[in-house]
mmCIF file of C-alpha atoms in Angstrom:
data_model
loop_
_atom_site.group_PDB
_atom_site.id
_atom_site.type_symbol
_atom_site.label_atom_id
_atom_site.label_comp_id
_atom_site.label_asym_id
_atom_site.label_seq_id
_atom_site.Cartn_x
_atom_site.Cartn_y
_atom_site.Cartn_z
ATOM 1 C CA MET V 16 136.937 -34.686 -202.738
ATOM 2 C CA GLU V 17 136.125 -36.906 -199.759
ATOM 3 C CA LYS V 18 139.759 -37.982 -199.328
ATOM 4 C CA TYR V 19 140.650 -34.356 -198.617
ATOM 5 C CA LEU V 20 138.407 -34.458 -195.547
ATOM 6 C CA TRP V 21 140.734 -36.993 -193.954
ATOM 7 C CA LEU V 22 143.812 -35.226 -195.312
ATOM 8 C CA ALA V 23 142.724 -31.917 -193.793
ATOM 9 C CA LEU V 24 142.088 -33.551 -190.425
ATOM 10 C CA LEU V 25 145.516 -35.235 -190.481
ATOM 11 C CA VAL V 26 147.295 -31.961 -191.246
ATOM 12 C CA THR V 27 145.422 -30.189 -188.440
ATOM 13 C CA ILE V 28 146.341 -32.871 -185.906
ATOM 14 C CA THR V 29 149.975 -32.689 -187.015
ATOM 15 C CA THR V 30 149.939 -28.906 -186.679
ATOM 16 C CA ILE V 31 148.520 -29.125 -183.171
ATOM 17 C CA ARG V 32 151.122 -31.675 -182.128
ATOM 18 C CA ALA V 33 153.855 -29.343 -183.323
ATOM 19 C CA GLN V 34 152.764 -26.690 -180.799
ATOM 20 C CA PRO V 35 153.477 -26.656 -177.038
ATOM 21 C CA THR V 36 150.605 -28.155 -175.068
ATOM 22 C CA ALA V 37 150.070 -24.987 -173.047
ATOM 23 C CA ASP V 38 149.662 -22.916 -176.206
ATOM 24 C CA ILE V 39 147.061 -25.283 -177.638
ATOM 25 C CA LEU V 40 145.085 -25.387 -174.397
ATOM 26 C CA ARG V 41 144.729 -21.613 -174.313
ATOM 27 C CA TYR V 42 143.122 -21.663 -177.807
ATOM 28 C CA PHE V 43 140.371 -23.969 -176.639
ATOM 29 C CA GLN V 44 139.908 -22.216 -173.296
ATOM 30 C CA ASP V 45 139.559 -18.750 -174.796
ATOM 31 C CA PRO V 46 140.037 -18.905 -178.574
ATOM 32 C CA GLU V 47 138.952 -15.505 -179.851
ATOM 33 C CA PRO V 48 141.315 -13.204 -177.914
ATOM 34 C CA ASN V 49 144.344 -15.459 -178.322
ATOM 35 C CA ILE V 50 144.379 -16.509 -181.958
ATOM 36 C CA THR V 51 147.349 -14.884 -183.654
ATOM 37 C CA LEU V 52 147.233 -16.935 -186.815
ATOM 38 C CA ARG V 53 147.185 -15.118 -190.145
ATOM 39 C CA PRO V 54 143.675 -14.748 -191.593
ATOM 40 C CA LYS V 55 142.735 -16.872 -194.593
ATOM 41 C CA ILE V 56 142.967 -15.313 -198.011
ATOM 42 C CA THR V 57 140.124 -15.433 -200.520
ATOM 43 C CA THR V 58 139.949 -16.451 -204.149
ATOM 44 C CA ALA V 59 140.214 -12.763 -205.056
ATOM 45 C CA ASP V 60 143.471 -12.532 -203.085
ATOM 46 C CA ARG V 61 144.830 -15.563 -204.900
ATOM 47 C CA ILE V 62 143.890 -14.075 -208.275
ATOM 48 C CA ALA V 63 145.457 -10.714 -207.442
ATOM 49 C CA SER V 64 148.661 -12.366 -206.212
ATOM 50 C CA HIS V 65 149.337 -13.392 -209.814
ATOM 51 C CA GLY V 66 148.885 -9.860 -211.127
ATOM 52 C CA TYR V 67 145.362 -10.236 -212.477
ATOM 53 C CA PRO V 68 142.573 -7.775 -211.662
ATOM 54 C CA ALA V 69 140.196 -9.385 -209.161
ATOM 55 C CA GLU V 70 136.648 -8.545 -208.130
ATOM 56 C CA THR V 71 134.306 -9.891 -205.465
ATOM 57 C CA HIS V 72 130.537 -9.853 -206.021
ATOM 58 C CA LYS V 73 127.686 -10.829 -203.695
ATOM 59 C CA VAL V 74 124.643 -12.297 -205.442
ATOM 60 C CA VAL V 75 121.225 -12.819 -203.838
ATOM 61 C CA THR V 76 119.233 -15.789 -205.133
ATOM 62 C CA GLU V 77 115.451 -15.904 -205.563
ATOM 63 C CA ASP V 78 115.097 -17.828 -202.307
ATOM 64 C CA GLY V 79 117.305 -15.490 -200.267
ATOM 65 C CA TYR V 80 120.736 -17.135 -200.224
ATOM 66 C CA ILE V 81 123.735 -14.864 -200.690
ATOM 67 C CA VAL V 82 126.547 -16.416 -202.721
ATOM 68 C CA THR V 83 129.898 -14.957 -203.712
ATOM 69 C CA LEU V 84 131.235 -14.676 -207.233
ATOM 70 C CA PHE V 85 134.875 -13.887 -207.975
ATOM 71 C CA ARG V 86 135.787 -12.292 -211.265
ATOM 72 C CA ILE V 87 138.803 -11.743 -213.505
ATOM 73 C CA PRO V 88 137.261 -8.984 -215.653
ATOM 74 C CA TYR V 89 140.172 -8.812 -218.109
ATOM 75 C CA SER V 90 143.790 -9.848 -218.534
ATOM 76 C CA HIS V 91 146.549 -7.570 -217.310
ATOM 77 C CA LYS V 92 148.698 -9.108 -220.053
ATOM 78 C CA LEU V 93 146.274 -8.105 -222.804
ATOM 79 C CA GLN V 94 145.014 -4.861 -221.231
ATOM 80 C CA ASN V 95 141.724 -5.669 -222.958
ATOM 81 C CA GLN V 96 139.368 -3.996 -220.472
ATOM 82 C CA ASN V 97 137.807 -1.941 -223.266
ATOM 83 C CA ALA V 98 137.453 -4.829 -225.715
ATOM 84 C CA TYR V 99 134.581 -7.267 -226.175
ATOM 85 C CA ARG V 100 135.096 -10.052 -223.634
ATOM 86 C CA PRO V 101 132.786 -13.101 -223.784
ATOM 87 C CA ILE V 102 131.575 -14.248 -220.366
ATOM 88 C CA VAL V 103 132.587 -17.593 -218.833
ATOM 89 C CA LEU V 104 131.201 -19.023 -215.577
ATOM 90 C CA ILE V 105 133.283 -21.750 -213.877
ATOM 91 C CA GLN V 106 131.595 -23.888 -211.205
ATOM 92 C CA HIS V 107 133.226 -26.183 -208.635
ATOM 93 C CA GLY V 108 132.303 -29.664 -207.390
ATOM 94 C CA LEU V 109 130.986 -31.112 -204.125
ATOM 95 C CA PHE V 110 132.858 -30.125 -200.916
ATOM 96 C CA SER V 111 134.759 -27.602 -203.020
ATOM 97 C CA CYS V 112 134.740 -23.871 -203.785
ATOM 98 C CA SER V 113 136.332 -21.382 -206.167
ATOM 99 C CA ASP V 114 139.721 -21.774 -204.446
ATOM 100 C CA ALA V 115 140.052 -25.166 -206.152
ATOM 101 C CA TRP V 116 140.619 -23.500 -209.534
ATOM 102 C CA MET V 117 143.595 -21.579 -208.124
ATOM 103 C CA GLY V 118 145.688 -24.627 -207.234
ATOM 104 C CA VAL V 119 147.530 -25.265 -210.483
ATOM 105 C CA GLY V 120 148.497 -21.599 -210.812
ATOM 106 C CA PRO V 121 148.251 -18.940 -213.527
ATOM 107 C CA ASN V 122 150.037 -20.916 -216.224
ATOM 108 C CA ASP V 123 147.770 -23.953 -216.109
ATOM 109 C CA GLY V 124 144.561 -22.810 -214.362
ATOM 110 C CA ILE V 125 141.624 -22.732 -216.749
ATOM 111 C CA GLY V 126 140.331 -19.438 -215.345
ATOM 112 C CA PHE V 127 143.650 -17.688 -215.956
ATOM 113 C CA ASN V 128 143.977 -19.305 -219.393
ATOM 114 C CA LEU V 129 140.526 -18.034 -220.364
ATOM 115 C CA ALA V 130 141.301 -14.522 -219.093
ATOM 116 C CA ASP V 131 144.485 -14.477 -221.187
ATOM 117 C CA ALA V 132 142.402 -15.613 -224.169
ATOM 118 C CA GLY V 133 140.253 -12.498 -223.831
ATOM 119 C CA TYR V 134 137.322 -13.727 -221.712
ATOM 120 C CA ASP V 135 135.463 -12.177 -218.792
ATOM 121 C CA VAL V 136 135.901 -14.958 -216.222
ATOM 122 C CA TRP V 137 133.598 -15.622 -213.266
ATOM 123 C CA PHE V 138 134.143 -18.233 -210.544
ATOM 124 C CA GLY V 139 130.937 -19.424 -208.881
ATOM 125 C CA ASN V 140 130.358 -20.650 -205.332
ATOM 126 C CA ALA V 141 127.385 -22.692 -204.204
ATOM 127 C CA ARG V 142 125.301 -21.989 -201.110
ATOM 128 C CA GLY V 143 126.686 -23.586 -197.983
ATOM 129 C CA THR V 144 130.329 -23.270 -199.048
ATOM 130 C CA THR V 145 132.993 -21.015 -197.572
ATOM 131 C CA TYR V 146 131.704 -18.258 -199.842
ATOM 132 C CA GLY V 147 127.992 -19.000 -199.503
ATOM 133 C CA ARG V 148 127.215 -18.897 -195.796
ATOM 134 C CA ASN V 149 124.772 -15.991 -195.750
ATOM 135 C CA HIS V 150 121.034 -15.574 -196.207
ATOM 136 C CA THR V 151 118.696 -12.603 -196.148
ATOM 137 C CA SER V 152 116.790 -14.002 -193.147
ATOM 138 C CA ARG V 153 118.270 -17.332 -191.982
ATOM 139 C CA SER V 154 121.271 -18.116 -189.816
ATOM 140 C CA THR V 155 123.608 -21.015 -190.578
ATOM 141 C CA ASN V 156 122.744 -22.240 -187.079
ATOM 142 C CA HIS V 157 119.168 -22.911 -188.165
ATOM 143 C CA PRO V 158 118.488 -26.264 -189.900
ATOM 144 C CA TYR V 159 116.310 -24.553 -192.493
ATOM 145 C CA PHE V 160 119.445 -22.868 -193.845
ATOM 146 C CA TRP V 161 120.747 -26.330 -194.776
ATOM 147 C CA ARG V 162 117.488 -27.575 -196.253
ATOM 148 C CA PHE V 163 118.731 -27.761 -199.837
ATOM 149 C CA SER V 164 120.354 -30.217 -202.197
ATOM 150 C CA TRP V 165 122.212 -29.670 -205.436
ATOM 151 C CA HIS V 166 118.827 -29.147 -207.099
ATOM 152 C CA GLU V 167 118.468 -25.746 -205.402
ATOM 153 C CA ILE V 168 122.084 -24.896 -206.221
ATOM 154 C CA GLY V 169 121.279 -25.385 -209.882
ATOM 155 C CA HIS V 170 117.726 -24.066 -209.925
ATOM 156 C CA TYR V 171 118.510 -20.887 -207.965
ATOM 157 C CA ASP V 172 122.244 -20.289 -207.488
ATOM 158 C CA ILE V 173 123.494 -20.970 -211.011
ATOM 159 C CA ALA V 174 120.534 -19.119 -212.512
ATOM 160 C CA ALA V 175 121.312 -16.081 -210.350
ATOM 161 C CA MET V 176 125.011 -16.235 -211.264
ATOM 162 C CA ILE V 177 124.264 -16.331 -214.992
ATOM 163 C CA ASP V 178 121.854 -13.397 -214.798
ATOM 164 C CA TYR V 179 124.195 -11.364 -212.602
ATOM 165 C CA ALA V 180 127.238 -11.894 -214.825
ATOM 166 C CA LEU V 181 125.265 -10.934 -217.935
ATOM 167 C CA ALA V 182 123.954 -7.771 -216.271
ATOM 168 C CA THR V 183 127.297 -6.758 -214.768
ATOM 169 C CA ASN V 184 129.409 -7.306 -217.883
ATOM 170 C CA GLY V 185 127.800 -4.235 -219.445
ATOM 171 C CA GLN V 186 128.373 -5.245 -223.064
ATOM 172 C CA GLY V 187 124.846 -6.329 -223.848
ATOM 173 C CA GLN V 188 125.695 -10.021 -224.007
ATOM 174 C CA LYS V 189 122.757 -12.433 -224.001
ATOM 175 C CA ALA V 190 124.575 -15.697 -223.244
ATOM 176 C CA ILE V 191 127.657 -17.118 -221.534
ATOM 177 C CA HIS V 192 130.036 -20.056 -221.771
ATOM 178 C CA TYR V 193 129.920 -22.494 -218.839
ATOM 179 C CA VAL V 194 132.506 -24.845 -217.322
ATOM 180 C CA GLY V 195 131.542 -27.214 -214.507
ATOM 181 C CA HIS V 196 133.328 -30.011 -212.690
ATOM 182 C CA SER V 197 131.539 -32.947 -211.033
ATOM 183 C CA GLN V 198 128.691 -31.379 -209.005
ATOM 184 C CA GLY V 199 129.232 -28.319 -211.197
ATOM 185 C CA THR V 200 127.878 -30.462 -214.036
ATOM 186 C CA THR V 201 124.991 -31.912 -212.025
ATOM 187 C CA VAL V 202 123.668 -28.463 -211.137
ATOM 188 C CA PHE V 203 123.881 -27.424 -214.789
ATOM 189 C CA PHE V 204 121.757 -30.399 -215.858
ATOM 190 C CA ALA V 205 119.268 -29.651 -213.072
ATOM 191 C CA LEU V 206 118.906 -26.004 -214.090
ATOM 192 C CA MET V 207 118.754 -26.462 -217.849
ATOM 193 C CA SER V 208 116.133 -29.224 -217.640
ATOM 194 C CA SER V 209 113.948 -27.647 -214.922
ATOM 195 C CA ARG V 210 114.179 -24.124 -216.339
ATOM 196 C CA PRO V 211 114.784 -24.766 -220.050
ATOM 197 C CA GLU V 212 114.542 -21.065 -220.891
ATOM 198 C CA TYR V 213 118.089 -20.771 -219.533
ATOM 199 C CA ASN V 214 119.406 -22.805 -222.466
ATOM 200 C CA GLU V 215 119.136 -19.621 -224.510
ATOM 201 C CA LYS V 216 121.692 -18.060 -222.157
ATOM 202 C CA ILE V 217 124.337 -20.714 -222.854
ATOM 203 C CA LYS V 218 126.788 -20.591 -225.766
ATOM 204 C CA THR V 219 128.846 -23.702 -224.995
ATOM 205 C CA ALA V 220 128.824 -25.837 -221.839
ATOM 206 C CA HIS V 221 131.742 -28.006 -220.778
ATOM 207 C CA MET V 222 130.966 -30.822 -218.359
ATOM 208 C CA LEU V 223 134.179 -32.095 -216.745
ATOM 209 C CA ALA V 224 133.565 -35.536 -215.207
ATOM 210 C CA PRO V 225 129.772 -35.263 -215.694
ATOM 211 C CA VAL V 226 127.672 -36.707 -212.874
ATOM 212 C CA ALA V 227 123.996 -37.481 -213.455
ATOM 213 C CA PHE V 228 123.339 -41.222 -213.659
ATOM 214 C CA MET V 229 125.378 -43.085 -211.042
ATOM 215 C CA SER V 230 124.390 -46.753 -211.189
ATOM 216 C CA ASN V 231 127.833 -47.911 -212.296
ATOM 217 C CA MET V 232 130.046 -45.565 -210.324
ATOM 218 C CA SER V 233 132.759 -47.376 -208.368
ATOM 219 C CA ASP V 234 133.492 -45.011 -205.482
ATOM 220 C CA LYS V 235 133.696 -47.288 -202.434
ATOM 221 C CA LEU V 236 132.432 -44.758 -199.899
ATOM 222 C CA VAL V 237 129.288 -43.965 -201.876
ATOM 223 C CA ARG V 238 128.539 -47.615 -202.626
ATOM 224 C CA THR V 239 128.948 -48.438 -198.926
ATOM 225 C CA LEU V 240 126.709 -45.661 -197.614
ATOM 226 C CA ALA V 241 124.139 -45.423 -200.410
ATOM 227 C CA PRO V 242 122.060 -48.452 -199.288
ATOM 228 C CA TYR V 243 121.472 -46.614 -195.999
ATOM 229 C CA LEU V 244 121.343 -42.931 -197.010
ATOM 230 C CA GLY V 245 119.951 -43.372 -200.515
ATOM 231 C CA HIS V 246 116.409 -44.092 -199.361
ATOM 232 C CA HIS V 247 113.803 -42.201 -197.376
ATOM 233 C CA ASN V 248 114.269 -43.966 -194.032
ATOM 234 C CA THR V 249 115.425 -43.441 -190.443
ATOM 235 C CA TYR V 250 119.072 -43.160 -191.464
ATOM 236 C CA SER V 251 118.522 -40.420 -194.029
ATOM 237 C CA ALA V 252 116.013 -38.612 -191.795
ATOM 238 C CA PHE V 253 118.637 -38.415 -189.058
ATOM 239 C CA PHE V 254 121.240 -37.193 -191.555
ATOM 240 C CA ASP V 255 119.359 -34.579 -193.579
ATOM 241 C CA CYS V 256 119.172 -30.755 -193.316
ATOM 242 C CA GLN V 257 122.541 -30.354 -191.598
ATOM 243 C CA GLU V 258 125.874 -28.824 -192.401
ATOM 244 C CA PHE V 259 128.304 -31.540 -193.408
ATOM 245 C CA ILE V 260 131.400 -31.113 -191.222
ATOM 246 C CA PRO V 261 130.423 -27.856 -189.480
ATOM 247 C CA HIS V 262 132.611 -24.848 -190.194
ATOM 248 C CA ASN V 263 135.171 -24.055 -187.490
ATOM 249 C CA ASP V 264 137.287 -20.906 -187.629
ATOM 250 C CA LEU V 265 140.124 -22.348 -185.570
ATOM 251 C CA PHE V 266 140.238 -25.518 -187.689
ATOM 252 C CA SER V 267 140.275 -23.450 -190.893
ATOM 253 C CA LYS V 268 142.983 -21.106 -189.651
ATOM 254 C CA LEU V 269 145.174 -23.996 -188.550
ATOM 255 C CA LEU V 270 144.871 -25.593 -191.991
ATOM 256 C CA TYR V 271 145.568 -22.358 -193.811
ATOM 257 C CA ASN V 272 148.597 -21.482 -191.700
ATOM 258 C CA ALA V 273 149.989 -25.011 -191.863
ATOM 259 C CA CYS V 274 149.749 -25.279 -195.643
ATOM 260 C CA ALA V 275 150.343 -21.663 -196.701
ATOM 261 C CA PRO V 276 153.276 -21.271 -199.146
ATOM 262 C CA HIS V 277 155.700 -19.801 -196.587
ATOM 263 C CA SER V 278 154.734 -22.073 -193.708
ATOM 264 C CA LYS V 279 157.398 -24.292 -192.162
ATOM 265 C CA LEU V 280 154.873 -27.130 -192.402
ATOM 266 C CA ASN V 281 154.142 -26.638 -196.108
ATOM 267 C CA SER V 282 156.453 -29.470 -197.125
ATOM 268 C CA LEU V 283 154.698 -31.704 -194.597
ATOM 269 C CA CYS V 284 151.340 -30.902 -196.210
ATOM 270 C CA SER V 285 152.771 -31.861 -199.588
ATOM 271 C CA SER V 286 154.253 -35.075 -198.209
ATOM 272 C CA ILE V 287 150.976 -36.130 -196.564
ATOM 273 C CA ALA V 288 149.088 -35.233 -199.735
ATOM 274 C CA TYR V 289 151.522 -37.346 -201.739
ATOM 275 C CA MET V 290 150.834 -40.309 -199.473
ATOM 276 C CA VAL V 291 147.081 -39.859 -199.945
ATOM 277 C CA GLU V 292 147.273 -39.461 -203.726
ATOM 278 C CA GLY V 293 149.915 -42.154 -204.235
ATOM 279 C CA PRO V 294 152.878 -42.290 -206.623
ATOM 280 C CA GLU V 295 150.664 -43.192 -209.588
ATOM 281 C CA SER V 296 148.702 -39.942 -209.333
ATOM 282 C CA ASN V 297 148.508 -37.457 -212.214
ATOM 283 C CA VAL V 298 147.826 -34.574 -209.855
ATOM 284 C CA ASN V 299 149.967 -31.450 -209.844
ATOM 285 C CA MET V 300 151.429 -31.866 -206.357
ATOM 286 C CA THR V 301 152.008 -28.140 -205.900
ATOM 287 C CA ALA V 302 148.219 -27.726 -205.971
ATOM 288 C CA LEU V 303 147.528 -30.081 -203.093
ATOM 289 C CA PRO V 304 148.512 -27.754 -200.216
ATOM 290 C CA ILE V 305 145.969 -25.217 -201.496
ATOM 291 C CA MET V 306 143.340 -27.957 -201.577
ATOM 292 C CA VAL V 307 144.199 -28.951 -198.014
ATOM 293 C CA GLU V 308 144.135 -25.411 -196.654
ATOM 294 C CA SER V 309 140.797 -24.539 -198.291
ATOM 295 C CA HIS V 310 138.891 -27.845 -198.303
ATOM 296 C CA PRO V 311 136.412 -29.193 -197.409
ATOM 297 C CA ALA V 312 134.610 -25.962 -198.215
ATOM 298 C CA GLY V 313 131.156 -26.837 -196.882
ATOM 299 C CA ALA V 314 127.977 -28.539 -198.039
ATOM 300 C CA SER V 315 124.541 -29.655 -196.902
ATOM 301 C CA THR V 316 124.009 -33.289 -195.994
ATOM 302 C CA ASN V 317 121.046 -33.207 -198.398
ATOM 303 C CA GLN V 318 123.463 -32.873 -201.308
ATOM 304 C CA ILE V 319 125.059 -36.132 -200.237
ATOM 305 C CA CYS V 320 121.709 -37.854 -199.717
ATOM 306 C CA HIS V 321 120.539 -36.733 -203.153
ATOM 307 C CA TYR V 322 123.562 -38.321 -204.794
ATOM 308 C CA MET V 323 123.028 -41.484 -202.758
ATOM 309 C CA GLN V 324 119.412 -41.579 -203.996
ATOM 310 C CA GLU V 325 120.628 -41.305 -207.589
ATOM 311 C CA GLN V 326 123.015 -44.200 -207.086
ATOM 312 C CA GLN V 327 120.346 -46.420 -205.559
ATOM 313 C CA SER V 328 117.500 -45.587 -207.936
ATOM 314 C CA GLY V 329 119.519 -45.612 -211.140
ATOM 315 C CA ARG V 330 117.645 -42.460 -212.138
ATOM 316 C CA PHE V 331 118.461 -38.784 -212.524
ATOM 317 C CA CYS V 332 115.552 -37.320 -210.600
ATOM 318 C CA LEU V 333 114.539 -34.700 -208.062
ATOM 319 C CA TYR V 334 115.012 -35.159 -204.324
ATOM 320 C CA ASP V 335 113.013 -37.950 -202.687
ATOM 321 C CA HIS V 336 111.257 -36.492 -199.628
ATOM 322 C CA GLY V 337 109.142 -39.573 -198.999
ATOM 323 C CA PRO V 338 105.674 -40.441 -200.417
ATOM 324 C CA LYS V 339 103.654 -37.875 -198.468
ATOM 325 C CA ARG V 340 105.807 -34.840 -199.174
ATOM 326 C CA ASN V 341 106.509 -36.002 -202.713
ATOM 327 C CA MET V 342 102.762 -35.858 -203.359
ATOM 328 C CA GLU V 343 102.659 -32.325 -201.960
ATOM 329 C CA MET V 344 105.646 -31.110 -203.959
ATOM 330 C CA TYR V 345 105.498 -33.130 -207.178
ATOM 331 C CA GLY V 346 101.941 -34.459 -207.320
ATOM 332 C CA GLN V 347 103.201 -38.038 -207.359
ATOM 333 C CA ILE V 348 104.566 -40.564 -204.858
ATOM 334 C CA THR V 349 108.035 -40.770 -206.378
ATOM 335 C CA PRO V 350 110.163 -37.810 -207.494
ATOM 336 C CA PRO V 351 110.018 -37.069 -211.247
ATOM 337 C CA ASP V 352 112.974 -37.523 -213.585
ATOM 338 C CA TYR V 353 114.732 -34.440 -214.861
ATOM 339 C CA PRO V 354 113.628 -33.942 -218.495
ATOM 340 C CA LEU V 355 117.148 -33.994 -219.945
ATOM 341 C CA GLU V 356 115.766 -33.910 -223.466
ATOM 342 C CA LEU V 357 114.880 -30.244 -222.841
ATOM 343 C CA ILE V 358 118.576 -29.302 -222.601
ATOM 344 C CA SER V 359 119.033 -27.769 -226.034
ATOM 345 C CA SER V 360 122.305 -25.915 -225.419
ATOM 346 C CA GLN V 361 125.592 -27.222 -226.829
ATOM 347 C CA VAL V 362 126.959 -29.596 -224.157
ATOM 348 C CA HIS V 363 130.495 -30.974 -224.288
ATOM 349 C CA LEU V 364 130.998 -34.087 -222.134
ATOM 350 C CA TRP V 365 134.585 -34.631 -220.952
ATOM 351 C CA TYR V 366 134.959 -38.083 -219.408
ATOM 352 C CA SER V 367 137.528 -40.824 -218.699
ATOM 353 C CA ASP V 368 137.919 -44.542 -218.001
ATOM 354 C CA ASN V 369 139.466 -44.177 -214.531
ATOM 355 C CA ASP V 370 136.770 -41.947 -213.029
ATOM 356 C CA ASP V 371 135.304 -43.549 -209.908
ATOM 357 C CA MET V 372 132.404 -41.069 -209.791
ATOM 358 C CA ALA V 373 131.417 -40.804 -213.465
ATOM 359 C CA ALA V 374 131.556 -44.244 -215.076
ATOM 360 C CA VAL V 375 131.808 -44.332 -218.857
ATOM 361 C CA VAL V 376 128.582 -46.309 -219.248
ATOM 362 C CA ASP V 377 126.717 -43.749 -217.111
ATOM 363 C CA VAL V 378 128.105 -40.851 -219.143
ATOM 364 C CA GLU V 379 127.079 -42.606 -222.355
ATOM 365 C CA ARG V 380 123.571 -43.108 -220.958
ATOM 366 C CA LEU V 381 123.451 -39.389 -220.173
ATOM 367 C CA ALA V 382 124.671 -38.528 -223.671
ATOM 368 C CA GLU V 383 121.816 -40.491 -225.248
ATOM 369 C CA LYS V 384 119.321 -38.131 -223.619
ATOM 370 C CA LEU V 385 121.049 -34.873 -224.590
ATOM 371 C CA PRO V 386 120.003 -33.653 -228.052
ATOM 372 C CA ASN V 387 123.060 -31.416 -228.631
ATOM 373 C CA ARG V 388 126.085 -33.092 -227.070
ATOM 374 C CA VAL V 389 129.721 -33.536 -228.095
ATOM 375 C CA MET V 390 131.805 -36.337 -226.563
ATOM 376 C CA HIS V 391 135.417 -35.884 -225.422
ATOM 377 C CA HIS V 392 136.885 -39.140 -224.141
ATOM 378 C CA MET V 393 140.252 -38.768 -222.390
ATOM 379 C CA GLU V 394 142.751 -41.130 -223.996
ATOM 380 C CA ASP V 395 144.879 -41.545 -220.866
ATOM 381 C CA PRO V 396 143.543 -44.694 -219.104
ATOM 382 C CA THR V 397 144.768 -43.368 -215.731
ATOM 383 C CA TRP V 398 142.863 -40.067 -215.965
ATOM 384 C CA ALA V 399 140.833 -39.770 -212.737
ATOM 385 C CA HIS V 400 137.895 -37.702 -211.462
ATOM 386 C CA GLY V 401 139.939 -34.883 -209.932
ATOM 387 C CA ASP V 402 142.374 -34.693 -212.836
ATOM 388 C CA PHE V 403 140.021 -32.439 -214.781
ATOM 389 C CA ALA V 404 140.933 -29.669 -212.340
ATOM 390 C CA MET V 405 144.342 -30.701 -211.001
ATOM 391 C CA HIS V 406 146.154 -32.819 -213.616
ATOM 392 C CA ILE V 407 149.828 -32.010 -214.124
ATOM 393 C CA GLU V 408 149.031 -31.344 -217.798
ATOM 394 C CA VAL V 409 145.504 -29.992 -217.402
ATOM 395 C CA LYS V 410 146.270 -27.034 -219.667
ATOM 396 C CA LYS V 411 147.264 -29.256 -222.589
ATOM 397 C CA PHE V 412 144.422 -31.748 -222.308
ATOM 398 C CA VAL V 413 141.555 -29.653 -220.903
ATOM 399 C CA SER V 414 142.087 -25.899 -220.820
ATOM 400 C CA ASP V 415 143.562 -25.402 -224.302
ATOM 401 C CA PRO V 416 140.927 -27.548 -226.078
ATOM 402 C CA ILE V 417 138.103 -25.768 -224.238
ATOM 403 C CA VAL V 418 139.533 -22.347 -225.099
ATOM 404 C CA GLU V 419 139.755 -23.408 -228.747
ATOM 405 C CA ILE V 420 136.122 -24.567 -228.796
ATOM 406 C CA MET V 421 134.962 -21.294 -227.252
ATOM 407 C CA ASN V 422 137.105 -19.258 -229.645
ATOM 408 C CA ASN V 423 135.690 -21.103 -232.644
ATOM 409 C CA TYR V 424 132.163 -20.472 -231.377
ATOM 410 C CA GLU V 425 132.866 -16.758 -230.995
ATOM 411 C CA LYS V 426 134.393 -16.557 -234.474
ATOM 412 C CA GLU V 427 131.359 -18.264 -236.022
ATOM 413 C CA MET V 428 129.046 -15.807 -234.278
ATOM 414 C CA GLN V 429 130.964 -12.901 -235.801
ATOM 415 C CA LEU V 430 130.612 -14.191 -239.366
#
């Protein structure tokens, strides 16, 4: 998702240049009274715009963070609100949020496909994102709000989402299906290995571009920064416990208005996105303006540092706070490895050759440690990291197979 950071900035600059100088100056001099831009819409608005019922739920985690879940409780096409509807939780990647699953639309989006297959669909949002900027006692202006990595997202946020969805569904279900992309897979591994009792609450888990071991990943930005930020040193100490790219209402509104479907600049957003992705891309280009208008969605710098530590150490382990604090927290100088062998739930690993974040050899190393895994190697040699969410044929190669696996599981449970 890091390329969308630069893409979003470029679109914003272009939008500003398209406005008279006097108009732009008045925004910065006195922004609140003068902003006339249309407010951003939420994931629930995007769901409802396609005719599906949409719900918004606020969930409080054990450590006080308030995260937002969006729900498609049933399909308006099936009118199955009174039928048994198995629960599915779908979790986004780093710098992303639930809006990412809306990009390819109702025909190809996995959430819509699952709803039309009879499932109760929930879209998760991690703390620190657009939909996770609240806490029972902390302000986002306080550094302690941002003192978390993806470990806490898994250990607390995903656990709270699972429990909330099970309780709210009202059909006495004891377990859910799970779909995660990129960081959405990392947090699953963190939760299921650190709190193995949650494996009993998982029917099938689908890891799209699974990220755990990172020694062989080829992403240039990570490999450049990891030697500096992947160790407990002055660089990482200066970088940690902060919001990565602080949220700015004006910036967000400019992006949304520039790339909204009816905007005069929408075609420009698509053109810039095309230049960033390149002509060889598999991405559904109609999805890119939604990505630009809603991303980056927010994160803690500790999430980035944690990934950098994984890349440098070659391990899948808890956050390295330095020898002194590690002793206090873990009882040892170095952070312990996640006990992946404790993940007993059925885990499907979806991976590809052209993924710069999840190298095949790293995924295979991960698979060796999972006792109940199923491998799904993408045959297309050009299939990239983001394609699992935004490929032009994502329904054919990802959504439909996942729906079939879930359906088969449900049928077997009924026998």
